[in-house]
Amino acid sequence: MDLPVVPPLKPMLAKAIDGIPERGDLAFEPKWDGFRCIVFRDGDEIYLGSRNEKPLTRYFPELLAPLHRCLPQRCVVDGEIIVTVDDHLGFDALQQRIHPAVSRVERLSEETPAEFVAFDVLAVNDTALIDEPFRDRRRILEAISSGFEPPVHLVPSTLDRTVAAEWYVRFEGAGLDGLIAKPCDGTYLPNKRAQFKVKHTRTADVVVAGYRMHKDGNGVGSLLVGLHDDEQRLHHMGVASSFKANLRAELVDTLAPNIIEDFADHPWSEWMNPQAHEGGLMPGAPSRWSSGKPSQDWTPLDCELVAEVKYEAVLNGRFRGTTRFVRWRPDREAVSCEYSQLEQAVPMGISEVLNAEG
């Protein structure tokens, strides 16, 4: 490609912070739950770069024609590939798009077509823009966006912290997970955390139903946690992890009295039956990459221990993103850990997010 900025290129990243910054030199944008993508266009050639520098082009063939139609002849644009399901972000459907089989890729490109949300521009024609301040890059991106039409979109942006705070609350209802704050005078720094992200963080009390050993074999790597529904059935919510080395070793002794020898006594024992996995995912459920046979690579516990965990969001009945252990809750009964304690955002459509005015 004959561009002033060429692939592969790692995108600029954001550092997690607590709360919306008070400083006045920031532009705020919705934070998307998709695949980061830098689009390189040189005439008829388009290359979709990813965060790990591996091309995404073959997985999203339906985006090539719209990007040809909407973008300048020669440019580099940073953004996010998303999939919407019923006007809501569908991250599960997006994950299914990364598949080795061409026939599956083609079928899913029709069943769950992707969209592209642009939020930065790194080059136009022969001019590299990565050393220009974001305020100027945004102005150029807005000029380019006059040619955008679905499924290519311009991300909403605002300099008003009050508007950003409203977005932070409302847009979660469409499946978004927070805000990105960009210094207006900041240059584009590939692979550097030179921007800021504010994500939703909450806590919940969960049942500790099992654990997996750390990959190095020394101590506990993750706790398998669950919540009860209205009928007191325990559902797998995901794992709590990111333990320090000394705590991983301590957890082996802490959990030892609660290990059960007979897996048939565990509420998730039914999920060792491959035919049961049609109803959802539980520990041992086979993935689309496996041979189809579940495996018990975890140690079951008696489901009497309760832990407080920090989480960001719930997607399709499971914790989304990293869930972190906070503390043990010996004052709580496991049967009291129910879905009802989780916060639920007011539903809204992605179309409303994309049309928001900043």
PDB file of N, CA, C and O in Angstrom, residues 23-52:
ATOM      1  N   ARG A  23     -11.155  17.671  34.227  1.00  0.00           N
ATOM      2  CA  ARG A  23     -10.375  18.591  33.416  1.00  0.00           C
ATOM      3  C   ARG A  23     -11.117  18.983  32.148  1.00  0.00           C
ATOM      4  O   ARG A  23     -11.927  18.225  31.615  1.00  0.00           O
ATOM      5  N   GLY A  24     -10.833  20.176  31.632  1.00  0.00           N
ATOM      6  CA  GLY A  24     -11.647  20.728  30.552  1.00  0.00           C
ATOM      7  C   GLY A  24     -11.097  20.585  29.162  1.00  0.00           C
ATOM      8  O   GLY A  24     -11.666  21.131  28.219  1.00  0.00           O
ATOM      9  N   ASP A  25      -9.991  19.840  28.976  1.00  0.00           N
ATOM     10  CA  ASP A  25      -9.392  19.739  27.644  1.00  0.00           C
ATOM     11  C   ASP A  25      -9.630  18.372  27.020  1.00  0.00           C
ATOM     12  O   ASP A  25      -8.808  17.866  26.269  1.00  0.00           O
ATOM     13  N   LEU A  26     -10.788  17.766  27.332  1.00  0.00           N
ATOM     14  CA  LEU A  26     -11.067  16.413  26.881  1.00  0.00           C
ATOM     15  C   LEU A  26     -12.289  16.365  25.979  1.00  0.00           C
ATOM     16  O   LEU A  26     -13.264  17.110  26.166  1.00  0.00           O
ATOM     17  N   ALA A  27     -12.234  15.481  25.001  1.00  0.00           N
ATOM     18  CA  ALA A  27     -13.401  15.146  24.195  1.00  0.00           C
ATOM     19  C   ALA A  27     -13.885  13.770  24.629  1.00  0.00           C
ATOM     20  O   ALA A  27     -13.082  12.853  24.825  1.00  0.00           O
ATOM     21  N   PHE A  28     -15.199  13.622  24.799  1.00  0.00           N
ATOM     22  CA  PHE A  28     -15.772  12.375  25.298  1.00  0.00           C
ATOM     23  C   PHE A  28     -16.541  11.662  24.191  1.00  0.00           C
ATOM     24  O   PHE A  28     -17.270  12.285  23.420  1.00  0.00           O
ATOM     25  N   GLU A  29     -16.363  10.328  24.144  1.00  0.00           N
ATOM     26  CA  GLU A  29     -17.061   9.500  23.170  1.00  0.00           C
ATOM     27  C   GLU A  29     -17.601   8.251  23.859  1.00  0.00           C
ATOM     28  O   GLU A  29     -17.058   7.819  24.882  1.00  0.00           O
ATOM     29  N   PRO A  30     -18.648   7.632  23.304  1.00  0.00           N
ATOM     30  CA  PRO A  30     -19.093   6.348  23.837  1.00  0.00           C
ATOM     31  C   PRO A  30     -18.011   5.293  23.647  1.00  0.00           C
ATOM     32  O   PRO A  30     -17.278   5.313  22.661  1.00  0.00           O
ATOM     33  N   LYS A  31     -17.910   4.381  24.606  1.00  0.00           N
ATOM     34  CA  LYS A  31     -16.962   3.269  24.499  1.00  0.00           C
ATOM     35  C   LYS A  31     -17.691   2.047  23.954  1.00  0.00           C
ATOM     36  O   LYS A  31     -18.639   1.557  24.561  1.00  0.00           O
ATOM     37  N   TRP A  32     -17.226   1.536  22.824  1.00  0.00           N
ATOM     38  CA  TRP A  32     -17.905   0.455  22.124  1.00  0.00           C
ATOM     39  C   TRP A  32     -17.417  -0.904  22.595  1.00  0.00           C
ATOM     40  O   TRP A  32     -16.276  -1.072  23.007  1.00  0.00           O
ATOM     41  N   ASP A  33     -18.293  -1.889  22.486  1.00  0.00           N
ATOM     42  CA  ASP A  33     -17.956  -3.263  22.850  1.00  0.00           C
ATOM     43  C   ASP A  33     -17.886  -4.062  21.555  1.00  0.00           C
ATOM     44  O   ASP A  33     -18.820  -4.767  21.173  1.00  0.00           O
ATOM     45  N   GLY A  34     -16.758  -3.909  20.840  1.00  0.00           N
ATOM     46  CA  GLY A  34     -16.611  -4.569  19.551  1.00  0.00           C
ATOM     47  C   GLY A  34     -15.172  -4.960  19.314  1.00  0.00           C
ATOM     48  O   GLY A  34     -14.417  -5.223  20.253  1.00  0.00           O
ATOM     49  N   PHE A  35     -14.783  -5.009  18.040  1.00  0.00           N
ATOM     50  CA  PHE A  35     -13.405  -5.301  17.661  1.00  0.00           C
ATOM     51  C   PHE A  35     -12.751  -4.024  17.154  1.00  0.00           C
ATOM     52  O   PHE A  35     -13.225  -3.420  16.190  1.00  0.00           O
ATOM     53  N   ARG A  36     -11.665  -3.635  17.789  1.00  0.00           N
ATOM     54  CA  ARG A  36     -10.917  -2.463  17.331  1.00  0.00           C
ATOM     55  C   ARG A  36     -10.391  -2.734  15.922  1.00  0.00           C
ATOM     56  O   ARG A  36      -9.874  -3.811  15.631  1.00  0.00           O
ATOM     57  N   CYS A  37     -10.470  -1.736  15.057  1.00  0.00           N
ATOM     58  CA  CYS A  37     -10.092  -1.946  13.658  1.00  0.00           C
ATOM     59  C   CYS A  37      -9.562  -0.649  13.060  1.00  0.00           C
ATOM     60  O   CYS A  37     -10.222   0.393  13.150  1.00  0.00           O
ATOM     61  N   ILE A  38      -8.379  -0.715  12.451  1.00  0.00           N
ATOM     62  CA  ILE A  38      -7.854   0.406  11.674  1.00  0.00           C
ATOM     63  C   ILE A  38      -8.020   0.061  10.202  1.00  0.00           C
ATOM     64  O   ILE A  38      -7.516  -0.968   9.733  1.00  0.00           O
ATOM     65  N   VAL A  39      -8.752   0.900   9.473  1.00  0.00           N
ATOM     66  CA  VAL A  39      -9.026   0.676   8.056  1.00  0.00           C
ATOM     67  C   VAL A  39      -7.988   1.432   7.228  1.00  0.00           C
ATOM     68  O   VAL A  39      -7.852   2.649   7.351  1.00  0.00           O
ATOM     69  N   PHE A  40      -7.279   0.694   6.377  1.00  0.00           N
ATOM     70  CA  PHE A  40      -6.331   1.283   5.438  1.00  0.00           C
ATOM     71  C   PHE A  40      -6.943   1.158   4.039  1.00  0.00           C
ATOM     72  O   PHE A  40      -7.217   0.047   3.579  1.00  0.00           O
ATOM     73  N   ARG A  41      -7.155   2.291   3.369  1.00  0.00           N
ATOM     74  CA  ARG A  41      -7.673   2.253   2.005  1.00  0.00           C
ATOM     75  C   ARG A  41      -6.698   2.945   1.057  1.00  0.00           C
ATOM     76  O   ARG A  41      -6.320   4.092   1.269  1.00  0.00           O
ATOM     77  N   ASP A  42      -6.313   2.222   0.028  1.00  0.00           N
ATOM     78  CA  ASP A  42      -5.479   2.766  -1.041  1.00  0.00           C
ATOM     79  C   ASP A  42      -6.140   2.398  -2.361  1.00  0.00           C
ATOM     80  O   ASP A  42      -5.925   1.314  -2.908  1.00  0.00           O
ATOM     81  N   GLY A  43      -6.999   3.279  -2.833  1.00  0.00           N
ATOM     82  CA  GLY A  43      -7.745   3.009  -4.062  1.00  0.00           C
ATOM     83  C   GLY A  43      -8.709   1.851  -3.874  1.00  0.00           C
ATOM     84  O   GLY A  43      -9.560   1.869  -2.981  1.00  0.00           O
ATOM     85  N   ASP A  44      -8.553   0.810  -4.678  1.00  0.00           N
ATOM     86  CA  ASP A  44      -9.443  -0.349  -4.597  1.00  0.00           C
ATOM     87  C   ASP A  44      -9.042  -1.322  -3.489  1.00  0.00           C
ATOM     88  O   ASP A  44      -9.780  -2.259  -3.192  1.00  0.00           O
ATOM     89  N   GLU A  45      -7.892  -1.127  -2.893  1.00  0.00           N
ATOM     90  CA  GLU A  45      -7.399  -2.051  -1.878  1.00  0.00           C
ATOM     91  C   GLU A  45      -7.776  -1.564  -0.483  1.00  0.00           C
ATOM     92  O   GLU A  45      -7.556  -0.401  -0.131  1.00  0.00           O
ATOM     93  N   ILE A  46      -8.345  -2.478   0.309  1.00  0.00           N
ATOM     94  CA  ILE A  46      -8.710  -2.183   1.697  1.00  0.00           C
ATOM     95  C   ILE A  46      -8.144  -3.270   2.594  1.00  0.00           C
ATOM     96  O   ILE A  46      -8.246  -4.458   2.294  1.00  0.00           O
ATOM     97  N   TYR A  47      -7.536  -2.814   3.679  1.00  0.00           N
ATOM     98  CA  TYR A  47      -6.961  -3.726   4.670  1.00  0.00           C
ATOM     99  C   TYR A  47      -7.545  -3.366   6.030  1.00  0.00           C
ATOM    100  O   TYR A  47      -7.488  -2.208   6.453  1.00  0.00           O
ATOM    101  N   LEU A  48      -8.122  -4.361   6.708  1.00  0.00           N
ATOM    102  CA  LEU A  48      -8.696  -4.162   8.037  1.00  0.00           C
ATOM    103  C   LEU A  48      -7.715  -4.688   9.078  1.00  0.00           C
ATOM    104  O   LEU A  48      -7.548  -5.899   9.243  1.00  0.00           O
ATOM    105  N   GLY A  49      -7.037  -3.777   9.788  1.00  0.00           N
ATOM    106  CA  GLY A  49      -6.062  -4.161  10.794  1.00  0.00           C
ATOM    107  C   GLY A  49      -6.689  -4.274  12.173  1.00  0.00           C
ATOM    108  O   GLY A  49      -7.657  -3.574  12.487  1.00  0.00           O
ATOM    109  N   SER A  50      -6.134  -5.138  12.996  1.00  0.00           N
ATOM    110  CA  SER A  50      -6.680  -5.378  14.328  1.00  0.00           C
ATOM    111  C   SER A  50      -5.713  -4.893  15.402  1.00  0.00           C
ATOM    112  O   SER A  50      -4.589  -4.467  15.117  1.00  0.00           O
ATOM    113  N   ARG A  51      -6.142  -5.013  16.638  1.00  0.00           N
ATOM    114  CA  ARG A  51      -5.313  -4.595  17.765  1.00  0.00           C
ATOM    115  C   ARG A  51      -4.031  -5.424  17.864  1.00  0.00           C
ATOM    116  O   ARG A  51      -2.991  -4.924  18.260  1.00  0.00           O
ATOM    117  N   ASN A  52      -4.102  -6.715  17.492  1.00  0.00           N
ATOM    118  CA  ASN A  52      -2.911  -7.560  17.552  1.00  0.00           C
ATOM    119  C   ASN A  52      -2.158  -7.594  16.230  1.00  0.00           C
ATOM    120  O   ASN A  52      -1.283  -8.440  16.030  1.00  0.00           O
TER     121      ASN A  52
END
